[in-house]
PDB file of C-alpha atoms in Angstrom:
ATOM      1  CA  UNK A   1       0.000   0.000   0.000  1.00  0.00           C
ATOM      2  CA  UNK A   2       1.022   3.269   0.021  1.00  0.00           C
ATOM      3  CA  UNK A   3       1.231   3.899   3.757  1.00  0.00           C
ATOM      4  CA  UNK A   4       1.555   2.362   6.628  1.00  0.00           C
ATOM      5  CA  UNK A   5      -1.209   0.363   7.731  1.00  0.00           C
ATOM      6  CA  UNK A   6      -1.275  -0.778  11.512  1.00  0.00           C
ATOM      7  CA  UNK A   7      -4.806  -3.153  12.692  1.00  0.00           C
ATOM      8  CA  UNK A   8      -6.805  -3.220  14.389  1.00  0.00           C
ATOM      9  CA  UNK A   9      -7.050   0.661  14.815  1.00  0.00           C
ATOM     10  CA  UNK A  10      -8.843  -0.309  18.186  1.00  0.00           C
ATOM     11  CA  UNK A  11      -8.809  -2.814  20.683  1.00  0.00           C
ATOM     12  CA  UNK A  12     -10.248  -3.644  23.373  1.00  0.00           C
ATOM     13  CA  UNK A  13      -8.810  -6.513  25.853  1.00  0.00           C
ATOM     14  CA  UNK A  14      -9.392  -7.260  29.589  1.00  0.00           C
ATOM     15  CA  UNK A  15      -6.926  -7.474  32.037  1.00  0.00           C
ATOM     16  CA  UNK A  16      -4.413 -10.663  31.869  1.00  0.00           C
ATOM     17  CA  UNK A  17      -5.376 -11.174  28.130  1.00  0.00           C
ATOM     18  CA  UNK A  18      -2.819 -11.418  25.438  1.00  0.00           C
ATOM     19  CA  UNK A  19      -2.607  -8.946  21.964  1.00  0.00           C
ATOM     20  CA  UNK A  20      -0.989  -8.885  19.033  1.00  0.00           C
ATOM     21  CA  UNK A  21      -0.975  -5.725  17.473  1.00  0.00           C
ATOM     22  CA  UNK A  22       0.123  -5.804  13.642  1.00  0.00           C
ATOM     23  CA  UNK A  23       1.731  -3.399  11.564  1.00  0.00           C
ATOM     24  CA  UNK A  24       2.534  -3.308   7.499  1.00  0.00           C
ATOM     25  CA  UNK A  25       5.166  -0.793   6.358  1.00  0.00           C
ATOM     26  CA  UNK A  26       5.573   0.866   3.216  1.00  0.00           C
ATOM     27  CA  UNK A  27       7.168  -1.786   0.386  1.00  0.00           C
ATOM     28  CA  UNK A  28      10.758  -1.893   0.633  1.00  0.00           C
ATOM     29  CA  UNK A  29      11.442  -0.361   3.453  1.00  0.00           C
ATOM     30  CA  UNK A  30      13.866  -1.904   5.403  1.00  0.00           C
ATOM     31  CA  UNK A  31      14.039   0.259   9.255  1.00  0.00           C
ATOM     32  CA  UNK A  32      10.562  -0.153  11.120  1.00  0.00           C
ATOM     33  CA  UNK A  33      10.060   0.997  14.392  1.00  0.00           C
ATOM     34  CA  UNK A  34       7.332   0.925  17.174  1.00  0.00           C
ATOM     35  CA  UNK A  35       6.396   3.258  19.406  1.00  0.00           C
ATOM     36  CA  UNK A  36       4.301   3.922  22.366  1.00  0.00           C
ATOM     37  CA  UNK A  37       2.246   7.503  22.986  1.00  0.00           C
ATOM     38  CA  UNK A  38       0.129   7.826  26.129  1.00  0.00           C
ATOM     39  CA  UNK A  39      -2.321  10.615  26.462  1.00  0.00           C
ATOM     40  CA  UNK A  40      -0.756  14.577  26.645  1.00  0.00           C
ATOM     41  CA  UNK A  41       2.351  12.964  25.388  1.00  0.00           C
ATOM     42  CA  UNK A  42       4.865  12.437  22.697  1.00  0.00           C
ATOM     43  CA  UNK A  43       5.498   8.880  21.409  1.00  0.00           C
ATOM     44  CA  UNK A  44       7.834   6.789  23.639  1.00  0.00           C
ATOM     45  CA  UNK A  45      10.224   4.615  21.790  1.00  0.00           C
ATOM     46  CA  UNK A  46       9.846   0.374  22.414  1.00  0.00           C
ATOM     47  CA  UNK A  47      11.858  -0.841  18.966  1.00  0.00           C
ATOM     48  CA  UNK A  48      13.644  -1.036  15.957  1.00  0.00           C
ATOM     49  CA  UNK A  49      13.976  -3.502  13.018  1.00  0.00           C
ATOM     50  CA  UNK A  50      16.465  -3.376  10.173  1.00  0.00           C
ATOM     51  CA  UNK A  51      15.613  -6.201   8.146  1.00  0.00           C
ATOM     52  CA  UNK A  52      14.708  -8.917  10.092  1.00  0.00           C
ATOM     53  CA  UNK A  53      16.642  -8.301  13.362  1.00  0.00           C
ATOM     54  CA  UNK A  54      15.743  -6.327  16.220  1.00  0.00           C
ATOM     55  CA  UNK A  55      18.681  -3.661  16.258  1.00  0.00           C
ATOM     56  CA  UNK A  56      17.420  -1.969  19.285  1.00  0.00           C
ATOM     57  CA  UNK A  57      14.805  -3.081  21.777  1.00  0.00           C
ATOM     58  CA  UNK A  58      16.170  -0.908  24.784  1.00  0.00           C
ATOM     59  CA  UNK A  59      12.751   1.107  24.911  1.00  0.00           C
ATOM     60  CA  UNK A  60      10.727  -2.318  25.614  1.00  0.00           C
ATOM     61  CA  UNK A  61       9.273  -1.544  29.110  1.00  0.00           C
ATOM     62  CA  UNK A  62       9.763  -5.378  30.151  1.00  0.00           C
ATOM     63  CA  UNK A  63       9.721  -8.713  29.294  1.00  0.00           C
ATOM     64  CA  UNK A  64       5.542  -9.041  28.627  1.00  0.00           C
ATOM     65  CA  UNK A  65       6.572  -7.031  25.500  1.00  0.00           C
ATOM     66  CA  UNK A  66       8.224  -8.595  22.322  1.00  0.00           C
ATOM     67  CA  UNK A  67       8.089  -7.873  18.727  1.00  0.00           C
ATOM     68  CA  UNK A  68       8.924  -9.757  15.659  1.00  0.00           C
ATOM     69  CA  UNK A  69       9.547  -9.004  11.339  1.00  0.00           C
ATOM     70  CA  UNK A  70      10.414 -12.662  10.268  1.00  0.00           C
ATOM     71  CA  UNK A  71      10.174 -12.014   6.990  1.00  0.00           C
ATOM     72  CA  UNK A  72      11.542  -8.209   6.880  1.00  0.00           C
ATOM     73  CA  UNK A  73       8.056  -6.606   6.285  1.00  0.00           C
ATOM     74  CA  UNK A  74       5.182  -7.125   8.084  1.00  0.00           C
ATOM     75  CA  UNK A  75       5.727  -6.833  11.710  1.00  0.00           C
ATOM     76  CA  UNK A  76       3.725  -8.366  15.125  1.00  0.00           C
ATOM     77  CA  UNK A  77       3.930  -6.720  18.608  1.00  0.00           C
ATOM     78  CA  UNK A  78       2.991  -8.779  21.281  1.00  0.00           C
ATOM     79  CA  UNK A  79       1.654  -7.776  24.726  1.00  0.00           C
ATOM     80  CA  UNK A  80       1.876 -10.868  27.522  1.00  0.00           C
ATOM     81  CA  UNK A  81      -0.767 -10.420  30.914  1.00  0.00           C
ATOM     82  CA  UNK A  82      -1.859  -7.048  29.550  1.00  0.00           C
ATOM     83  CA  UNK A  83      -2.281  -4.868  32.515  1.00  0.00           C
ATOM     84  CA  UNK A  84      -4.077  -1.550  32.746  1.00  0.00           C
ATOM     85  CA  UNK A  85      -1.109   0.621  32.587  1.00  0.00           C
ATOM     86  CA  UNK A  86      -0.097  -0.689  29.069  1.00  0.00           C
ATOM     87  CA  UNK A  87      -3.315   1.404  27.735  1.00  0.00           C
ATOM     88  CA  UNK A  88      -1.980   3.961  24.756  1.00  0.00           C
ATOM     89  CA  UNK A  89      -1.952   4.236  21.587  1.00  0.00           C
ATOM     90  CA  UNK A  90       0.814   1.785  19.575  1.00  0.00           C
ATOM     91  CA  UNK A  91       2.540   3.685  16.594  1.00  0.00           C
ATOM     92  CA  UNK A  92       4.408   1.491  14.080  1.00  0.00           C
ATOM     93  CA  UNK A  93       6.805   3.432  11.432  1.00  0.00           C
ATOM     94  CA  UNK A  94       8.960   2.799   8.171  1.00  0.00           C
ATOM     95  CA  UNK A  95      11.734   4.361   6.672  1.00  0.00           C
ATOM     96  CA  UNK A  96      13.870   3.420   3.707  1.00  0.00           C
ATOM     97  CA  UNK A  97      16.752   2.979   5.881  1.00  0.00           C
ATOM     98  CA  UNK A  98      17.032   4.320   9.278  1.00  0.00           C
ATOM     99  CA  UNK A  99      16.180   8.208  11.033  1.00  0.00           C
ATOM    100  CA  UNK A 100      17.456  10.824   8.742  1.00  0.00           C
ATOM    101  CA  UNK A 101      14.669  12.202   6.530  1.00  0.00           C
ATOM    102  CA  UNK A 102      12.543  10.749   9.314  1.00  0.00           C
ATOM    103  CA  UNK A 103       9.720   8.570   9.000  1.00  0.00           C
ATOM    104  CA  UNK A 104       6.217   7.626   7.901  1.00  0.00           C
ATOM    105  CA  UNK A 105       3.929   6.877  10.879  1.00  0.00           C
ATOM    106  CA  UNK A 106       0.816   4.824  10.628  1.00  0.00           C
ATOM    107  CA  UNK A 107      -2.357   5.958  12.323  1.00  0.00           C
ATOM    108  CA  UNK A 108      -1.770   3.906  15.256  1.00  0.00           C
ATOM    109  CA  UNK A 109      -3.934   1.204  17.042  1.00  0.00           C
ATOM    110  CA  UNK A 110      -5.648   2.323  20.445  1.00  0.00           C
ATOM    111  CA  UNK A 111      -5.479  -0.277  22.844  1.00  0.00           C
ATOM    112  CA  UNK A 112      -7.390  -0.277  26.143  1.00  0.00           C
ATOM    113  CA  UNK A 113      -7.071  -2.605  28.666  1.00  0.00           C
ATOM    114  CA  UNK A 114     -10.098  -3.140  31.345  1.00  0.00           C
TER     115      UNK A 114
ATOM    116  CA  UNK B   1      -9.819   8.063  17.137  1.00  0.00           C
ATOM    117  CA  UNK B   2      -7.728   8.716  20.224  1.00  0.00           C
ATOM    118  CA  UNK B   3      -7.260  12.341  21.171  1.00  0.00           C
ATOM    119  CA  UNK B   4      -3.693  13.409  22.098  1.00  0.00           C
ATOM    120  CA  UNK B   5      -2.578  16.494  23.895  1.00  0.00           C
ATOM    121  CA  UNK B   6      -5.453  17.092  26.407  1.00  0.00           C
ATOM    122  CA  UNK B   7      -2.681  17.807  28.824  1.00  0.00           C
ATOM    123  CA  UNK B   8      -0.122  19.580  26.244  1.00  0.00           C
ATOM    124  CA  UNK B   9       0.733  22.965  26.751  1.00  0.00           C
ATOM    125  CA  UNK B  10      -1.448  24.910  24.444  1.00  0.00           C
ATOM    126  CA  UNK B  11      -0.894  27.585  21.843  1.00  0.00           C
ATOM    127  CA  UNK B  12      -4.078  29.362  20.526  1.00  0.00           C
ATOM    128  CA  UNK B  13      -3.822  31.922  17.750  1.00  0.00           C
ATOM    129  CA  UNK B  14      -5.769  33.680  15.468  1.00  0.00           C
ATOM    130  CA  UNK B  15      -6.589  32.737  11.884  1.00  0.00           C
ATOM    131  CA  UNK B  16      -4.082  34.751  10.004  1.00  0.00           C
ATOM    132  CA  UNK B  17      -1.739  35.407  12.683  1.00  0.00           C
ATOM    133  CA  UNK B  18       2.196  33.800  13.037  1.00  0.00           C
ATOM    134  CA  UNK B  19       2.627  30.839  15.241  1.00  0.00           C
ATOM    135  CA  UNK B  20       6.090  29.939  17.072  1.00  0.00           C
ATOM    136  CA  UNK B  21       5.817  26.782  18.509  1.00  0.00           C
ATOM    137  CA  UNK B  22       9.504  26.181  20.698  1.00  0.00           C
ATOM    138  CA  UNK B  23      10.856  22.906  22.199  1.00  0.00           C
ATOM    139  CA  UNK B  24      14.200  21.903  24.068  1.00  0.00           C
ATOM    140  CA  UNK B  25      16.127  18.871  23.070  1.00  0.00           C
ATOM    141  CA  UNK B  26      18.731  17.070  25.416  1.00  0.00           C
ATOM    142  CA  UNK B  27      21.294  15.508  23.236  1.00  0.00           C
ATOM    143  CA  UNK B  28      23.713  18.033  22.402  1.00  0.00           C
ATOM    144  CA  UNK B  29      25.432  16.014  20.371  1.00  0.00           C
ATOM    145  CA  UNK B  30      22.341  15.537  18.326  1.00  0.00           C
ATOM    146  CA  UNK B  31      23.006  16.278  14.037  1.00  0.00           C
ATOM    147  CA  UNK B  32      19.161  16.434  13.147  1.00  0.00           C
ATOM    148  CA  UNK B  33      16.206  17.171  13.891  1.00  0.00           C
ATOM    149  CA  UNK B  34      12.512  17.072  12.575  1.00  0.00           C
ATOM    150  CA  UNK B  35       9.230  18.923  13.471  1.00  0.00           C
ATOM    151  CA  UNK B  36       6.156  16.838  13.271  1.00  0.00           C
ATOM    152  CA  UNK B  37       2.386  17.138  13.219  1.00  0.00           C
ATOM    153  CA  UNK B  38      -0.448  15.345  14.719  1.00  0.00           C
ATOM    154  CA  UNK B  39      -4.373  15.576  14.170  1.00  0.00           C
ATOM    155  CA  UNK B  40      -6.367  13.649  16.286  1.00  0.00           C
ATOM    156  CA  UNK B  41      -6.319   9.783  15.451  1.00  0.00           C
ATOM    157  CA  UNK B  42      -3.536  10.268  13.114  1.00  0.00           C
ATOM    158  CA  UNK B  43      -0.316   9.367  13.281  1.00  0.00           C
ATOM    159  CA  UNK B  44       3.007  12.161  13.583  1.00  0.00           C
ATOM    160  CA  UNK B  45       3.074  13.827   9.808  1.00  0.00           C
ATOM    161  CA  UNK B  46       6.338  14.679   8.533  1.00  0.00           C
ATOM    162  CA  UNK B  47       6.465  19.017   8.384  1.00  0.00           C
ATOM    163  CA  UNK B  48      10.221  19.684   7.996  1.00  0.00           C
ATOM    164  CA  UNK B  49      13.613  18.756   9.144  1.00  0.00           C
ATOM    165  CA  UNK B  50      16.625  20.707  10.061  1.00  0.00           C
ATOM    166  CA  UNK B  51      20.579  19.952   9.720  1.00  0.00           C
ATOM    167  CA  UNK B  52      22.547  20.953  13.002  1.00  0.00           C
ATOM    168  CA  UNK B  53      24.924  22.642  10.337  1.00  0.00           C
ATOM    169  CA  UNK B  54      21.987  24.636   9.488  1.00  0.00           C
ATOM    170  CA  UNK B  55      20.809  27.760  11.575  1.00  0.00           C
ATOM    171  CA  UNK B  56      17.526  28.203   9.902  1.00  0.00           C
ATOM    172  CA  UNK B  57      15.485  26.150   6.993  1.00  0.00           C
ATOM    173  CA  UNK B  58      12.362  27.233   5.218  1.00  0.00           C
ATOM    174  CA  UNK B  59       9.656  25.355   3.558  1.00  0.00           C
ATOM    175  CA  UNK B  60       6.169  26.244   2.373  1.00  0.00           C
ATOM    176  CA  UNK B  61       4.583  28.933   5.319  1.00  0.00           C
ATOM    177  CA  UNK B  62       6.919  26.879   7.415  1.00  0.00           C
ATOM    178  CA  UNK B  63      10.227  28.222   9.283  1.00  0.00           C
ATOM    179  CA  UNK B  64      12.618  25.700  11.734  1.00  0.00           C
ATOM    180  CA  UNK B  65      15.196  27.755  13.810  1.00  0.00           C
ATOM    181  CA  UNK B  66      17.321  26.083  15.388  1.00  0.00           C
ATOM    182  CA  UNK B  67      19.722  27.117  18.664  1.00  0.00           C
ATOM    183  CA  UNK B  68      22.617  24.820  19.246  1.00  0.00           C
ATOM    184  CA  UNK B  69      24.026  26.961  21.930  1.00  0.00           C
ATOM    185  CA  UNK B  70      20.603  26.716  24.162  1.00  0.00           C
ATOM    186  CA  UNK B  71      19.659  23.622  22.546  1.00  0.00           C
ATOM    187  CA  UNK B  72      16.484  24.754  20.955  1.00  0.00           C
ATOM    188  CA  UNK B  73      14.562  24.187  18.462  1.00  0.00           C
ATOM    189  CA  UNK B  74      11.624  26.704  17.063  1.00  0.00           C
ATOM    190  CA  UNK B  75       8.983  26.048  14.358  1.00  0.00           C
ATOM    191  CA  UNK B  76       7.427  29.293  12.767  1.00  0.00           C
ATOM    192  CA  UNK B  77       4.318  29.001  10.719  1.00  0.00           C
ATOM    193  CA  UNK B  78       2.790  31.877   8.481  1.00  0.00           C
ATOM    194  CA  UNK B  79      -0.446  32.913   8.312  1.00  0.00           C
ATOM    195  CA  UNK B  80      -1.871  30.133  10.472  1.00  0.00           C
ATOM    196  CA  UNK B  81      -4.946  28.449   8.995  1.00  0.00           C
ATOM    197  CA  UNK B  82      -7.625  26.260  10.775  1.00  0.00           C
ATOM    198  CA  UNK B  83      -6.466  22.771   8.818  1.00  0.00           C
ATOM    199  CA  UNK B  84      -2.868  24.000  11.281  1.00  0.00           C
ATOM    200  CA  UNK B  85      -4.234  22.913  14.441  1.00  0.00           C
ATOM    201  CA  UNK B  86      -2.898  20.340  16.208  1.00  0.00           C
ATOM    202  CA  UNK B  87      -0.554  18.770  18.677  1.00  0.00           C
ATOM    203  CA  UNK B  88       3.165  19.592  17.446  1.00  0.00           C
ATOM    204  CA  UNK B  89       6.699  17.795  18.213  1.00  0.00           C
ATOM    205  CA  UNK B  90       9.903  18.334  17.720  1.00  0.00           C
ATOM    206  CA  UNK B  91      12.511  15.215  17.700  1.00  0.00           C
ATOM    207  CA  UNK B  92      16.060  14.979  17.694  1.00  0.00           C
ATOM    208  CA  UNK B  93      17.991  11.356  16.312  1.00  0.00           C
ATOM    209  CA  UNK B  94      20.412   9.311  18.212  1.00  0.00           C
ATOM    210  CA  UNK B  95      24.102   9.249  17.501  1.00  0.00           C
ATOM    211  CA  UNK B  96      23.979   6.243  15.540  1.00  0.00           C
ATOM    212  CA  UNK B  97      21.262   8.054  13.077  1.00  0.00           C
ATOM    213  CA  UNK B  98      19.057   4.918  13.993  1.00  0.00           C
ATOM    214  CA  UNK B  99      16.121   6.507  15.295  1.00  0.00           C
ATOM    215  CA  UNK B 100      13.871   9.863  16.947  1.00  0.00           C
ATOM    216  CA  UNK B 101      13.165  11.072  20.571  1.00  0.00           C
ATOM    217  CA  UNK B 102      10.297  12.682  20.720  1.00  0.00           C
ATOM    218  CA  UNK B 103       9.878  16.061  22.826  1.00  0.00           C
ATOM    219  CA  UNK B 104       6.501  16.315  24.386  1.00  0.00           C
ATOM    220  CA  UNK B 105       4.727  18.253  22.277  1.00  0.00           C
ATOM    221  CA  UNK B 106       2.158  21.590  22.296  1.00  0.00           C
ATOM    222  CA  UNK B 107      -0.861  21.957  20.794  1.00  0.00           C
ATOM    223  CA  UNK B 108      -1.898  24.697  18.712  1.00  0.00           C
ATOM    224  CA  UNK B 109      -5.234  26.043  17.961  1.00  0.00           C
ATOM    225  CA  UNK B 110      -6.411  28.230  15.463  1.00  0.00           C
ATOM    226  CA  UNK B 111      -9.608  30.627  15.651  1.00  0.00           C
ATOM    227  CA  UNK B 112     -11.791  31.534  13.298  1.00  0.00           C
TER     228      UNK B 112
END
C-alpha cells in the first residue's frame, strides 16, 4: 500500500489477556520501528527492526513485551498479561533505511485494557 | 480516534496570525532534527527537518530555527490556517542516526 497500515485501529482486551498488534510498512522499506504515545504525550520509543533483526529493543518496558519481522516486512507486537497501565496508543513506522529524513507513521492502534 | 494532547501545553492563535511553537532537546550532540504534526487519530506527519549545520530552513509557510548553543529548536508558521491545528513535536535522532526522541509536544489552535 502506500502507507503504513497498523490493525486493528482499536482494541479492546481485559486485564491478563494477550494482543498482538500488527503493523505493514511501506514496500521496501527496510528500518521499522514501534512506538508507544500515552495521552498529553509524545510517542515513547519500544523498537527497531532493520531487516529482520531487532537492532534496538532498549525502549521495551519489560519482558511481557516482544516484537517480531520474520520475513523483513510485516511486523507483530505482542503484549503478555496485559495490565491496565499498558493502555496507549501503539505507533508502528517505516523508513527506507534508518532516522534521517525521518519517517512515515501509521495511524496507530488504540489499545485499552479493562 | 484517540485524542492526544489534552494535557499539552497549548498555543491558541488567530486565523491569520504567526505561530512559534519552541521545544528543548537534550542531546547536544544531536546532528538532526525534525518537526512533526499530529491531528487527532492520526499518526506524527512529517512538516520539515533541520541539519545541526543549518541555523535556519524554510519550507512552504513553514520556518525551523534552530539554537545549538541553548539547545532549541523553534517552528514558525505563516499565516496560520484552521487545517494547522494540532498537537506539534519536535525530535532529535540518536548518535547512531538509527532513530527519533520525541519532545513532548504543544498543541496549537487556530480561531476563526
Amino acid at each position: 500500500g502506500a502507507g503504513v497500515s497498523q490493525t486493528p485501529s482499536n482494541k479492546v482486551t481485559e486485564k491478563g489477556k494477550y494482543v498482538e498488534l500488527r503493523c505493514d510498512p511501506i514496500s521496501g522499506h527496510t528500518a521499522l520501528y514501534w512506538y508507544r504515545q500515552s495521552l498529553g504525550q509524545g510517542p515513547e520509543f519500544l523498537i527497531y527492526f532493520q531487516g529482520t533483526g531487532a537492532a534496538d529493543d532498549s525502549g521495551l518496558p519489560n519482558d511481557r513485551f516482544f516484537a517480531v519481522r520474520p520475513e523483513g516486512s510485516v511486523s507483530t507486537l505482542k503484549i503478555q498479561r496485559t495490565e491496565r497501565g499498558d493502555s496507549a496508543v501503539y505507533l508502528c513506522a517505516s523508513s527506507p533505511t534508518g532516522a534521517y529524513y525521518g519517517y512515515t507513521f501509521g495511524s496507530g492502534t488504540r489499545l485499552t485494557v479493562v | 480516534g484517540e485524542s492526544v494532547g489534552l494535557h499539552l501545553p497549548t498555543l491558541s492563535v488567530q486565523e491569520g496570525d504567526n505561530s512559534i511553537i519552541n521545544c528543548a532537546y537534550s542531546n547536544s550532540a544531536s546532528d538532526y532534527f525534525i518537526w512533526y504534526k499530529q491531528e487527532s487519530g492520526k499518526g506524527p506527519q512529517f512538516i520539515i527537518d533541520i541539519r545541526s549545520n543549518m541555523d535556519k530552513r524554510q519550507g512552504q509557510r513553514v520556518t525551523v530555527l534552530l539554537n545549538k548553543t541553548v539547545k532549541h529548536l523553534s517552528l514558525q508558521i505563516a499565516a496560520t490556517q484552521p487545517g494547522d491545528s494540532a498537537v506539534y513535536f519536535c525530535a532529535e535522532i540518536d548518535n547512531a542516526g538509527n532513530m527519533l526522541t520525541f519532545g513532548g509536544g504543544t498543541r496549537l489552535m487556530v480561531k476563526p
